[in-house]
């Protein structure tokens, strides 16, 4: 059975699809595709069924990442589907832990930047939606920086699992 990771932001059109795409690439590079499945969702359903923000798509494609995405909302029942739920900021962390049906489910929720040993004191990946294109590039840098530590953690959790 695959180890499943879901990245969650607010609308699932900027930060979480970016994190999904970057982490999926890291999983594939590490030869863990088939062992680790990567998805994303939003805490709110404002953009359900829409593609990723065009600025997210542009930044991902400019940096060699896949950008195919359809937004969806995270449902509390999905906690049973995922081994790890990654919040992109502290607000998402609080919302997800509130939505968690059990304490065990709440324990699955982690902040993305907690996996970046070089992160500053601010645990959030800032929302680039209302800003300029450079905010999307900065978001990508934070996601990439945290992905190595996250991959290391997931690799430990999946040791011995077959594809």
Short mmCIF file of C-alpha atoms in Angstrom, two decimals:
data_model
loop_
_atom_site.label_atom_id
_atom_site.label_comp_id
_atom_site.label_asym_id
_atom_site.label_seq_id
_atom_site.Cartn_x
_atom_site.Cartn_y
_atom_site.Cartn_z
CA UNK A 1 0.00 0.00 0.00
CA UNK A 2 1.33 3.43 -0.98
CA UNK A 3 2.28 6.11 1.52
CA UNK A 4 0.01 9.05 0.73
CA UNK A 5 0.82 12.73 1.21
CA UNK A 6 -1.61 15.63 0.68
CA UNK A 7 -0.55 19.29 0.57
CA UNK A 8 -3.21 21.78 1.68
CA UNK A 9 -3.55 25.54 1.24
CA UNK A 10 -6.67 27.71 1.08
CA UNK A 11 -8.02 27.47 -2.47
CA UNK A 12 -5.79 24.75 -3.96
CA UNK A 13 -4.70 26.89 -6.89
CA UNK A 14 -1.34 28.37 -5.79
CA UNK A 15 0.75 26.96 -2.94
CA UNK A 16 -0.55 23.43 -2.55
CA UNK A 17 -0.50 22.50 -6.26
CA UNK A 18 3.02 23.95 -6.41
CA UNK A 19 4.09 21.81 -3.45
CA UNK A 20 2.37 18.77 -4.97
CA UNK A 21 4.19 19.19 -8.27
CA UNK A 22 7.61 19.80 -6.69
CA UNK A 23 7.31 16.96 -4.21
CA UNK A 24 6.03 14.54 -6.84
CA UNK A 25 9.14 15.35 -8.90
CA UNK A 26 11.36 14.68 -5.85
CA UNK A 27 9.57 11.37 -5.21
CA UNK A 28 10.11 10.31 -8.82
CA UNK A 29 13.78 11.38 -8.77
CA UNK A 30 14.25 9.28 -5.62
CA UNK A 31 12.68 6.24 -7.30
CA UNK A 32 9.78 6.24 -4.85
CA UNK A 33 6.95 6.68 -7.35
CA UNK A 34 4.58 3.81 -6.72
CA UNK A 35 5.64 3.80 -3.07
CA UNK A 36 4.60 7.42 -2.37
CA UNK A 37 1.52 9.11 -3.81
CA UNK A 38 1.26 12.91 -3.77
CA UNK A 39 -1.91 15.00 -3.96
CA UNK A 40 -3.20 18.41 -2.91
CA UNK A 41 -6.41 20.11 -1.81
CA UNK A 42 -7.73 23.33 -0.30
CA UNK A 43 -9.36 24.12 3.02
CA UNK A 44 -12.06 26.00 1.10
CA UNK A 45 -13.98 25.11 -2.03
CA UNK A 46 -13.86 28.47 -3.81
CA UNK A 47 -11.91 27.15 -6.80
CA UNK A 48 -13.07 23.53 -6.99
CA UNK A 49 -12.83 22.23 -10.54
CA UNK A 50 -10.55 25.06 -11.71
CA UNK A 51 -6.98 24.72 -12.87
CA UNK A 52 -4.02 26.16 -11.00
CA UNK A 53 -3.48 29.92 -11.05
CA UNK A 54 -1.73 30.83 -14.35
CA UNK A 55 1.15 32.36 -12.37
CA UNK A 56 1.63 29.05 -10.52
CA UNK A 57 1.61 27.20 -13.85
CA UNK A 58 4.13 29.62 -15.33
CA UNK A 59 6.57 29.34 -12.41
CA UNK A 60 6.31 25.56 -12.35
CA UNK A 61 6.83 25.18 -16.10
CA UNK A 62 9.71 27.70 -16.13
CA UNK A 63 11.43 25.51 -13.55
CA UNK A 64 10.79 22.17 -15.25
CA UNK A 65 7.84 20.94 -13.18
CA UNK A 66 4.55 19.48 -14.37
CA UNK A 67 1.63 21.86 -13.93
CA UNK A 68 -1.48 19.75 -14.65
CA UNK A 69 -3.93 20.38 -11.79
CA UNK A 70 -7.61 20.59 -10.85
CA UNK A 71 -8.53 22.25 -7.56
CA UNK A 72 -10.56 20.40 -4.93
CA UNK A 73 -11.55 20.82 -1.31
CA UNK A 74 -10.13 18.69 1.51
CA UNK A 75 -12.83 16.68 3.30
CA UNK A 76 -12.44 15.44 6.89
CA UNK A 77 -13.16 11.87 5.75
CA UNK A 78 -9.94 12.03 3.70
CA UNK A 79 -7.80 11.78 6.82
CA UNK A 80 -8.22 8.01 6.58
CA UNK A 81 -6.74 8.13 3.06
CA UNK A 82 -3.55 10.00 3.90
CA UNK A 83 -0.51 9.18 6.00
CA UNK A 84 0.64 12.80 6.07
CA UNK A 85 -1.25 16.06 5.52
CA UNK A 86 1.03 19.04 4.89
CA UNK A 87 -0.28 22.53 5.68
CA UNK A 88 1.27 25.46 3.85
CA UNK A 89 0.71 27.93 6.68
CA UNK A 90 -0.26 28.04 10.36
CA UNK A 91 -3.88 28.93 9.52
CA UNK A 92 -4.20 25.79 7.42
CA UNK A 93 -2.58 23.79 10.21
CA UNK A 94 -5.19 25.01 12.72
CA UNK A 95 -8.07 24.42 10.28
CA UNK A 96 -6.93 20.91 9.41
CA UNK A 97 -6.40 19.92 13.04
CA UNK A 98 -9.91 21.23 13.83
CA UNK A 99 -11.33 19.19 10.94
CA UNK A 100 -9.54 16.03 12.04
CA UNK A 101 -12.05 13.47 13.32
CA UNK A 102 -9.56 11.94 15.77
CA UNK A 103 -6.41 12.89 17.64
CA UNK A 104 -4.53 10.38 15.47
CA UNK A 105 -5.73 12.21 12.36
CA UNK A 106 -4.72 15.58 13.83
CA UNK A 107 -1.23 14.15 14.42
CA UNK A 108 -0.88 13.57 10.66
CA UNK A 109 -0.89 17.33 10.01
CA UNK A 110 2.47 19.09 9.70
CA UNK A 111 3.70 22.46 8.43
CA UNK A 112 5.72 22.27 5.22
CA UNK A 113 8.45 24.64 6.36
CA UNK A 114 9.06 22.50 9.46
CA UNK A 115 11.01 20.25 7.07
CA UNK A 116 13.39 23.06 6.07
CA UNK A 117 16.22 23.39 8.61
CA UNK A 118 17.20 26.72 7.03
CA UNK A 119 13.73 28.28 7.34
CA UNK A 120 13.42 31.53 9.25
CA UNK A 121 11.19 31.89 12.30
CA UNK A 122 8.05 32.41 10.17
CA UNK A 123 6.59 28.94 9.59
CA UNK A 124 4.33 30.03 6.72
CA UNK A 125 4.69 29.84 2.96
CA UNK A 126 3.11 33.25 2.19
CA UNK A 127 0.07 33.32 -0.09
CA UNK A 128 1.19 34.82 -3.41
CA UNK A 129 -2.34 35.09 -4.86
CA UNK A 130 -2.87 38.83 -4.32
CA UNK A 131 0.70 39.80 -5.18
CA UNK A 132 2.98 39.91 -8.17
CA UNK A 133 4.69 37.09 -10.06
CA UNK A 134 7.82 37.31 -7.88
CA UNK A 135 5.73 36.06 -4.93
CA UNK A 136 5.15 32.82 -6.83
CA UNK A 137 8.88 32.45 -7.40
CA UNK A 138 9.54 33.02 -3.70
CA UNK A 139 6.87 30.44 -2.88
CA UNK A 140 8.57 27.93 -5.17
CA UNK A 141 11.92 28.53 -3.45
CA UNK A 142 10.39 27.81 -0.03
CA UNK A 143 8.65 24.68 -1.32
CA UNK A 144 11.85 23.39 -2.91
CA UNK A 145 13.86 24.10 0.26
CA UNK A 146 11.44 22.11 2.41
CA UNK A 147 11.03 19.24 -0.05
CA UNK A 148 14.44 17.69 0.65
CA UNK A 149 13.71 17.36 4.38
CA UNK A 150 10.20 16.13 3.71
CA UNK A 151 11.52 13.53 1.28
CA UNK A 152 14.01 12.34 3.87
CA UNK A 153 11.23 11.96 6.45
CA UNK A 154 8.93 10.16 4.01
CA UNK A 155 11.76 7.88 2.91
CA UNK A 156 12.23 6.81 6.56
CA UNK A 157 8.49 6.16 6.89
CA UNK A 158 8.38 4.09 3.71
CA UNK A 159 11.54 2.07 4.21
CA UNK A 160 10.86 -1.51 3.22
CA UNK A 161 7.67 -0.78 1.27
CA UNK A 162 7.59 -2.16 -2.25
CA UNK A 163 6.35 -0.23 -5.26
#
